[in-house]
């Protein structure tokens, strides 16, 4: 979204509510504003020549407080980074790995957030853009009296008032999210799509590609199904239903695709057709049931 729409505040507030200590090291948080002149050492730590080992290995300064040691990372203006930065992010995001002088190191990353004022349009940035699973768009408030009043009422104390020192609402969010991921990854039998579900997913992918809303790469298709399962299992566990051996997807999960998975939303008719297809699918399933 454009500048001044509280993108950074949304991410930081989410971290505060989730018990992520942005000042200390309890939950290892790393934040940085990228520019075309940002060097990899600013993210991963510069080498300390005075600590060159006999084996010819260099150590990084304050490596334990840099991005490769963080559980939660926030990169502002991510697409303005140099090619060296963006190339390092490819494996960091997809493989949870950091390559240092040819050596591969696993990283404890759980969540990587980013903000940008503009969507990438160059080919060399598409690989990074494709790796961001969920995309949330924000915009300036419309010139409507009620909307402006609501925005000012909420934004004024956040901007100029004293922030209350409140306890986080979900202090164990990272641990609970990790447990949820392990539930999904350890129970592959939960993903047992029926022909109807495969049919609607196929239709949604076709519509997104036809209208230029997203190419829906193989990676994003797998991620889409994974996020749908996370969403469904979360509601399933919260409801205390432990009897189901497979998870039946609902319209709530399918609506995640047009809401978070598109590359852009300029084709309003295409977005409308995506939502209409989900409604028709649900009506057909209900009638059969």
mmCIF file of C-alpha atoms in Angstrom:
data_model
loop_
_atom_site.group_PDB
_atom_site.id
_atom_site.type_symbol
_atom_site.label_atom_id
_atom_site.label_comp_id
_atom_site.label_asym_id
_atom_site.label_seq_id
_atom_site.Cartn_x
_atom_site.Cartn_y
_atom_site.Cartn_z
ATOM 1 C CA UNK A 1 0.000 0.000 0.000
ATOM 2 C CA UNK A 2 0.975 3.679 -0.274
ATOM 3 C CA UNK A 3 3.072 5.486 2.355
ATOM 4 C CA UNK A 4 1.326 6.523 5.554
ATOM 5 C CA UNK A 5 -1.159 3.653 5.768
ATOM 6 C CA UNK A 6 0.290 2.123 8.970
ATOM 7 C CA UNK A 7 1.790 -0.974 7.338
ATOM 8 C CA UNK A 8 4.715 -1.037 9.767
ATOM 9 C CA UNK A 9 2.427 -0.342 12.739
ATOM 10 C CA UNK A 10 0.208 -3.299 11.814
ATOM 11 C CA UNK A 11 3.171 -5.663 11.828
ATOM 12 C CA UNK A 12 4.675 -4.290 15.026
ATOM 13 C CA UNK A 13 1.321 -4.388 16.814
ATOM 14 C CA UNK A 14 0.829 -7.999 15.737
ATOM 15 C CA UNK A 15 4.239 -8.848 17.204
ATOM 16 C CA UNK A 16 3.380 -7.095 20.474
ATOM 17 C CA UNK A 17 0.072 -8.949 20.783
ATOM 18 C CA UNK A 18 1.877 -12.214 20.084
ATOM 19 C CA UNK A 19 4.385 -11.702 22.875
ATOM 20 C CA UNK A 20 7.337 -11.027 20.550
ATOM 21 C CA UNK A 21 9.860 -8.931 22.477
ATOM 22 C CA UNK A 22 11.056 -6.407 19.890
ATOM 23 C CA UNK A 23 13.530 -4.844 22.316
ATOM 24 C CA UNK A 24 15.120 -7.857 23.951
ATOM 25 C CA UNK A 25 16.181 -11.290 22.778
ATOM 26 C CA UNK A 26 13.499 -13.491 24.355
ATOM 27 C CA UNK A 27 11.732 -14.026 21.039
ATOM 28 C CA UNK A 28 14.571 -12.829 18.779
ATOM 29 C CA UNK A 29 13.132 -10.107 16.582
ATOM 30 C CA UNK A 30 14.980 -8.448 13.690
ATOM 31 C CA UNK A 31 13.822 -5.374 11.761
ATOM 32 C CA UNK A 32 15.495 -3.427 8.959
ATOM 33 C CA UNK A 33 14.669 -0.840 6.282
ATOM 34 C CA UNK A 34 16.145 -1.879 2.934
ATOM 35 C CA UNK A 35 17.563 0.531 0.355
ATOM 36 C CA UNK A 36 19.485 -0.045 -2.902
ATOM 37 C CA UNK A 37 22.659 0.577 -0.885
ATOM 38 C CA UNK A 38 21.974 -1.892 1.941
ATOM 39 C CA UNK A 39 24.852 -4.351 2.253
ATOM 40 C CA UNK A 40 24.417 -8.013 3.271
ATOM 41 C CA UNK A 41 26.546 -7.355 6.331
ATOM 42 C CA UNK A 42 23.887 -4.980 7.667
ATOM 43 C CA UNK A 43 21.497 -7.918 7.860
ATOM 44 C CA UNK A 44 23.786 -10.823 8.626
ATOM 45 C CA UNK A 45 26.646 -9.055 10.407
ATOM 46 C CA UNK A 46 29.969 -7.858 9.076
ATOM 47 C CA UNK A 47 33.043 -10.082 9.236
ATOM 48 C CA UNK A 48 35.586 -9.431 11.959
ATOM 49 C CA UNK A 49 39.067 -9.788 10.382
ATOM 50 C CA UNK A 50 40.668 -9.859 13.838
ATOM 51 C CA UNK A 51 38.965 -13.211 14.501
ATOM 52 C CA UNK A 52 40.240 -15.039 11.438
ATOM 53 C CA UNK A 53 40.777 -18.654 12.452
ATOM 54 C CA UNK A 54 43.690 -20.877 11.502
ATOM 55 C CA UNK A 55 41.327 -22.739 9.176
ATOM 56 C CA UNK A 56 40.657 -19.501 7.285
ATOM 57 C CA UNK A 57 37.138 -19.035 8.667
ATOM 58 C CA UNK A 58 35.807 -15.594 9.455
ATOM 59 C CA UNK A 59 33.356 -14.811 12.239
ATOM 60 C CA UNK A 60 30.581 -12.246 11.987
ATOM 61 C CA UNK A 61 30.216 -9.440 14.506
ATOM 62 C CA UNK A 62 27.140 -9.817 16.765
ATOM 63 C CA UNK A 63 25.850 -12.735 14.677
ATOM 64 C CA UNK A 64 23.495 -13.798 17.471
ATOM 65 C CA UNK A 65 21.502 -10.554 17.094
ATOM 66 C CA UNK A 66 21.339 -10.501 13.294
ATOM 67 C CA UNK A 67 18.706 -11.783 10.891
ATOM 68 C CA UNK A 68 19.952 -15.379 10.703
ATOM 69 C CA UNK A 69 19.326 -15.760 14.463
ATOM 70 C CA UNK A 70 15.839 -14.248 14.520
ATOM 71 C CA UNK A 71 12.525 -16.036 14.959
ATOM 72 C CA UNK A 72 10.567 -13.084 13.564
ATOM 73 C CA UNK A 73 11.884 -10.798 10.808
ATOM 74 C CA UNK A 74 10.385 -7.578 9.439
ATOM 75 C CA UNK A 75 11.923 -6.074 6.282
ATOM 76 C CA UNK A 76 10.565 -2.661 5.347
ATOM 77 C CA UNK A 77 10.610 -1.660 1.653
ATOM 78 C CA UNK A 78 11.787 -5.161 0.854
ATOM 79 C CA UNK A 79 11.866 -4.798 -2.942
ATOM 80 C CA UNK A 80 14.296 -1.872 -2.775
ATOM 81 C CA UNK A 81 17.094 -4.120 -1.595
ATOM 82 C CA UNK A 82 20.100 -4.817 -3.788
ATOM 83 C CA UNK A 83 20.413 -7.989 -5.853
ATOM 84 C CA UNK A 84 22.889 -9.373 -3.305
ATOM 85 C CA UNK A 85 20.311 -8.932 -0.531
ATOM 86 C CA UNK A 86 17.413 -10.360 -2.521
ATOM 87 C CA UNK A 87 19.420 -13.375 -3.699
ATOM 88 C CA UNK A 88 20.288 -14.185 -0.079
ATOM 89 C CA UNK A 89 16.596 -13.973 0.819
ATOM 90 C CA UNK A 90 15.575 -16.655 -1.688
ATOM 91 C CA UNK A 91 16.948 -19.590 0.293
ATOM 92 C CA UNK A 92 16.347 -17.799 3.601
ATOM 93 C CA UNK A 93 12.597 -17.679 2.938
ATOM 94 C CA UNK A 94 12.034 -20.917 1.070
ATOM 95 C CA UNK A 95 14.494 -23.296 2.715
ATOM 96 C CA UNK A 96 14.922 -21.585 6.099
ATOM 97 C CA UNK A 97 18.645 -21.618 5.344
ATOM 98 C CA UNK A 98 21.472 -19.083 5.356
ATOM 99 C CA UNK A 99 24.532 -19.632 3.160
ATOM 100 C CA UNK A 100 27.693 -18.146 4.610
ATOM 101 C CA UNK A 101 30.830 -18.448 2.468
ATOM 102 C CA UNK A 102 29.524 -21.659 0.905
ATOM 103 C CA UNK A 103 28.378 -23.250 4.160
ATOM 104 C CA UNK A 104 24.684 -23.903 4.763
ATOM 105 C CA UNK A 105 23.212 -22.993 8.142
ATOM 106 C CA UNK A 106 19.638 -23.683 9.203
ATOM 107 C CA UNK A 107 17.858 -20.659 10.674
ATOM 108 C CA UNK A 108 15.152 -20.565 13.400
ATOM 109 C CA UNK A 109 12.894 -18.285 11.333
ATOM 110 C CA UNK A 110 9.179 -18.719 12.048
ATOM 111 C CA UNK A 111 7.642 -15.592 10.510
ATOM 112 C CA UNK A 112 8.974 -13.166 7.934
ATOM 113 C CA UNK A 113 6.980 -9.983 7.347
ATOM 114 C CA UNK A 114 7.679 -7.305 4.789
ATOM 115 C CA UNK A 115 6.166 -4.027 3.664
ATOM 116 C CA UNK A 116 6.319 -2.261 0.316
ATOM 117 C CA UNK A 117 4.826 0.836 -1.247
ATOM 118 C CA UNK A 118 4.886 -0.617 -4.752
ATOM 119 C CA UNK A 119 4.519 -4.091 -6.209
ATOM 120 C CA UNK A 120 7.518 -5.423 -8.166
ATOM 121 C CA UNK A 121 7.238 -5.396 -11.943
ATOM 122 C CA UNK A 122 10.713 -6.543 -12.993
ATOM 123 C CA UNK A 123 11.438 -10.195 -13.785
ATOM 124 C CA UNK A 124 14.318 -10.458 -11.309
ATOM 125 C CA UNK A 125 11.987 -9.649 -8.396
ATOM 126 C CA UNK A 126 9.283 -12.187 -9.232
ATOM 127 C CA UNK A 127 11.036 -15.034 -7.403
ATOM 128 C CA UNK A 128 11.013 -13.030 -4.156
ATOM 129 C CA UNK A 129 7.435 -11.820 -4.688
ATOM 130 C CA UNK A 130 6.247 -15.381 -5.294
ATOM 131 C CA UNK A 131 7.669 -16.504 -1.940
ATOM 132 C CA UNK A 132 5.460 -14.191 0.104
ATOM 133 C CA UNK A 133 2.575 -16.513 0.815
ATOM 134 C CA UNK A 134 0.006 -14.037 2.147
ATOM 135 C CA UNK A 135 -0.434 -10.554 0.682
ATOM 136 C CA UNK A 136 -2.426 -7.931 2.612
ATOM 137 C CA UNK A 137 -3.280 -4.656 0.878
ATOM 138 C CA UNK A 138 -3.963 -1.406 2.723
ATOM 139 C CA UNK A 139 -5.000 1.966 1.313
ATOM 140 C CA UNK A 140 -5.668 5.511 2.423
ATOM 141 C CA UNK A 141 -9.098 6.083 3.932
ATOM 142 C CA UNK A 142 -11.737 7.175 1.437
ATOM 143 C CA UNK A 143 -13.116 10.742 1.552
ATOM 144 C CA UNK A 144 -16.108 9.669 3.604
ATOM 145 C CA UNK A 145 -17.048 11.514 6.791
ATOM 146 C CA UNK A 146 -17.775 8.398 8.799
ATOM 147 C CA UNK A 147 -14.617 6.588 7.685
ATOM 148 C CA UNK A 148 -12.425 9.610 8.364
ATOM 149 C CA UNK A 149 -13.941 10.043 11.829
ATOM 150 C CA UNK A 150 -13.357 6.361 12.614
ATOM 151 C CA UNK A 151 -9.751 6.558 11.384
ATOM 152 C CA UNK A 152 -8.948 9.710 13.389
ATOM 153 C CA UNK A 153 -10.595 8.317 16.520
ATOM 154 C CA UNK A 154 -8.356 5.245 16.392
ATOM 155 C CA UNK A 155 -5.182 6.760 14.941
ATOM 156 C CA UNK A 156 -4.900 9.862 17.137
ATOM 157 C CA UNK A 157 -4.200 8.100 20.466
ATOM 158 C CA UNK A 158 -1.947 5.585 18.718
ATOM 159 C CA UNK A 159 0.111 8.404 17.203
ATOM 160 C CA UNK A 160 0.183 11.005 19.992
ATOM 161 C CA UNK A 161 -1.068 9.259 23.105
ATOM 162 C CA UNK A 162 0.935 7.270 25.611
ATOM 163 C CA UNK A 163 1.000 3.614 24.689
ATOM 164 C CA UNK A 164 -0.355 1.541 27.583
ATOM 165 C CA UNK A 165 1.954 -1.091 28.979
ATOM 166 C CA UNK A 166 -0.424 -3.989 28.514
ATOM 167 C CA UNK A 167 0.309 -7.675 28.601
ATOM 168 C CA UNK A 168 0.231 -9.422 25.244
ATOM 169 C CA UNK A 169 -3.020 -11.188 24.476
ATOM 170 C CA UNK A 170 -1.264 -14.314 23.158
ATOM 171 C CA UNK A 171 2.140 -14.558 24.846
ATOM 172 C CA UNK A 172 2.769 -18.081 23.540
ATOM 173 C CA UNK A 173 1.677 -17.394 19.967
ATOM 174 C CA UNK A 174 4.945 -18.481 18.321
ATOM 175 C CA UNK A 175 5.027 -21.767 20.224
ATOM 176 C CA UNK A 176 1.381 -22.477 19.445
ATOM 177 C CA UNK A 177 1.853 -21.672 15.765
ATOM 178 C CA UNK A 178 4.821 -24.008 15.598
ATOM 179 C CA UNK A 179 2.771 -26.795 17.196
ATOM 180 C CA UNK A 180 0.001 -26.180 14.662
ATOM 181 C CA UNK A 181 2.468 -26.409 11.775
ATOM 182 C CA UNK A 182 3.812 -29.687 13.108
ATOM 183 C CA UNK A 183 0.258 -31.048 13.343
ATOM 184 C CA UNK A 184 -0.291 -30.281 9.661
ATOM 185 C CA UNK A 185 3.074 -31.606 8.504
ATOM 186 C CA UNK A 186 2.845 -34.734 10.623
ATOM 187 C CA UNK A 187 -0.646 -35.693 9.481
ATOM 188 C CA UNK A 188 -0.531 -35.797 5.711
ATOM 189 C CA UNK A 189 -3.719 -37.862 5.730
ATOM 190 C CA UNK A 190 -5.626 -34.729 6.697
ATOM 191 C CA UNK A 191 -5.228 -33.583 3.110
ATOM 192 C CA UNK A 192 -7.540 -35.927 1.251
ATOM 193 C CA UNK A 193 -9.335 -33.708 -1.275
ATOM 194 C CA UNK A 194 -12.549 -35.009 -2.706
ATOM 195 C CA UNK A 195 -13.231 -34.548 -6.423
ATOM 196 C CA UNK A 196 -15.542 -31.585 -5.762
ATOM 197 C CA UNK A 197 -12.835 -29.768 -3.817
ATOM 198 C CA UNK A 198 -10.235 -30.403 -6.516
ATOM 199 C CA UNK A 199 -12.741 -29.152 -9.053
ATOM 200 C CA UNK A 200 -13.297 -25.791 -7.342
ATOM 201 C CA UNK A 201 -9.569 -25.302 -6.673
ATOM 202 C CA UNK A 202 -8.886 -25.976 -10.351
ATOM 203 C CA UNK A 203 -11.590 -23.496 -11.342
ATOM 204 C CA UNK A 204 -10.200 -20.796 -9.051
ATOM 205 C CA UNK A 205 -6.670 -21.285 -10.414
ATOM 206 C CA UNK A 206 -7.954 -21.074 -13.978
ATOM 207 C CA UNK A 207 -9.915 -17.882 -13.267
ATOM 208 C CA UNK A 208 -6.930 -16.242 -11.551
ATOM 209 C CA UNK A 209 -4.656 -17.020 -14.496
ATOM 210 C CA UNK A 210 -7.227 -16.067 -17.156
ATOM 211 C CA UNK A 211 -7.785 -12.611 -15.675
ATOM 212 C CA UNK A 212 -4.100 -11.990 -14.959
ATOM 213 C CA UNK A 213 -4.665 -11.886 -11.204
ATOM 214 C CA UNK A 214 -1.948 -14.438 -10.475
ATOM 215 C CA UNK A 215 0.014 -17.100 -12.293
ATOM 216 C CA UNK A 216 -0.462 -19.351 -9.235
ATOM 217 C CA UNK A 217 2.904 -21.047 -9.419
ATOM 218 C CA UNK A 218 3.302 -24.642 -8.269
ATOM 219 C CA UNK A 219 4.875 -23.319 -5.072
ATOM 220 C CA UNK A 220 1.943 -21.009 -4.361
ATOM 221 C CA UNK A 221 -0.596 -23.731 -5.116
ATOM 222 C CA UNK A 222 0.979 -26.021 -2.518
ATOM 223 C CA UNK A 223 1.204 -23.111 -0.054
ATOM 224 C CA UNK A 224 -2.441 -22.247 -0.700
ATOM 225 C CA UNK A 225 -3.582 -25.757 0.217
ATOM 226 C CA UNK A 226 -1.312 -25.696 3.274
ATOM 227 C CA UNK A 227 -2.763 -22.380 4.515
ATOM 228 C CA UNK A 228 -6.295 -23.679 3.935
ATOM 229 C CA UNK A 229 -5.513 -26.706 6.091
ATOM 230 C CA UNK A 230 -3.963 -24.531 8.829
ATOM 231 C CA UNK A 231 -7.091 -22.382 8.825
ATOM 232 C CA UNK A 232 -9.370 -25.425 9.000
ATOM 233 C CA UNK A 233 -7.386 -27.260 11.670
ATOM 234 C CA UNK A 234 -7.298 -24.114 13.812
ATOM 235 C CA UNK A 235 -11.107 -23.936 13.839
ATOM 236 C CA UNK A 236 -11.304 -27.692 14.274
ATOM 237 C CA UNK A 237 -9.039 -27.734 17.341
ATOM 238 C CA UNK A 238 -10.645 -24.620 18.798
ATOM 239 C CA UNK A 239 -14.048 -26.320 18.574
ATOM 240 C CA UNK A 240 -12.687 -29.379 20.385
ATOM 241 C CA UNK A 241 -13.556 -31.766 17.559
ATOM 242 C CA UNK A 242 -10.965 -34.536 17.818
ATOM 243 C CA UNK A 243 -12.915 -37.219 15.963
ATOM 244 C CA UNK A 244 -12.295 -36.168 12.376
ATOM 245 C CA UNK A 245 -9.610 -38.100 10.531
ATOM 246 C CA UNK A 246 -9.697 -35.801 7.499
ATOM 247 C CA UNK A 247 -10.533 -32.149 7.164
ATOM 248 C CA UNK A 248 -13.338 -31.076 4.851
ATOM 249 C CA UNK A 249 -12.642 -27.671 3.371
ATOM 250 C CA UNK A 250 -15.292 -24.970 3.479
ATOM 251 C CA UNK A 251 -15.965 -21.697 1.631
ATOM 252 C CA UNK A 252 -14.129 -19.927 4.476
ATOM 253 C CA UNK A 253 -10.896 -21.601 3.383
ATOM 254 C CA UNK A 254 -11.456 -21.085 -0.346
ATOM 255 C CA UNK A 255 -12.077 -17.363 0.169
ATOM 256 C CA UNK A 256 -8.492 -17.076 1.366
ATOM 257 C CA UNK A 257 -7.335 -17.302 -2.267
ATOM 258 C CA UNK A 258 -8.950 -14.100 -3.583
ATOM 259 C CA UNK A 259 -8.307 -12.352 -0.272
ATOM 260 C CA UNK A 260 -4.594 -13.069 0.273
ATOM 261 C CA UNK A 261 -3.078 -15.040 -2.609
ATOM 262 C CA UNK A 262 -3.494 -12.825 -5.686
ATOM 263 C CA UNK A 263 -0.603 -10.910 -7.244
ATOM 264 C CA UNK A 264 -2.857 -7.933 -7.935
ATOM 265 C CA UNK A 265 -6.562 -7.097 -7.795
ATOM 266 C CA UNK A 266 -7.002 -4.535 -10.590
ATOM 267 C CA UNK A 267 -9.332 -6.789 -12.590
ATOM 268 C CA UNK A 268 -12.482 -6.334 -10.513
ATOM 269 C CA UNK A 269 -14.568 -8.613 -12.711
ATOM 270 C CA UNK A 270 -12.039 -11.407 -12.272
ATOM 271 C CA UNK A 271 -12.143 -11.054 -8.485
ATOM 272 C CA UNK A 272 -15.965 -11.044 -8.619
ATOM 273 C CA UNK A 273 -15.932 -14.279 -10.625
ATOM 274 C CA UNK A 274 -13.632 -15.904 -8.069
ATOM 275 C CA UNK A 275 -16.062 -15.131 -5.247
ATOM 276 C CA UNK A 276 -19.065 -16.157 -7.371
ATOM 277 C CA UNK A 277 -17.459 -19.528 -8.142
ATOM 278 C CA UNK A 278 -17.009 -20.207 -4.415
ATOM 279 C CA UNK A 279 -20.635 -19.274 -3.682
ATOM 280 C CA UNK A 280 -21.899 -21.534 -6.490
ATOM 281 C CA UNK A 281 -19.707 -24.409 -5.284
ATOM 282 C CA UNK A 282 -21.059 -24.075 -1.751
ATOM 283 C CA UNK A 283 -24.655 -23.914 -2.958
ATOM 284 C CA UNK A 284 -24.150 -27.050 -5.059
ATOM 285 C CA UNK A 285 -22.582 -28.945 -2.147
ATOM 286 C CA UNK A 286 -25.366 -27.881 0.207
ATOM 287 C CA UNK A 287 -28.043 -28.966 -2.244
ATOM 288 C CA UNK A 288 -26.404 -32.396 -2.659
ATOM 289 C CA UNK A 289 -26.076 -32.829 1.104
#
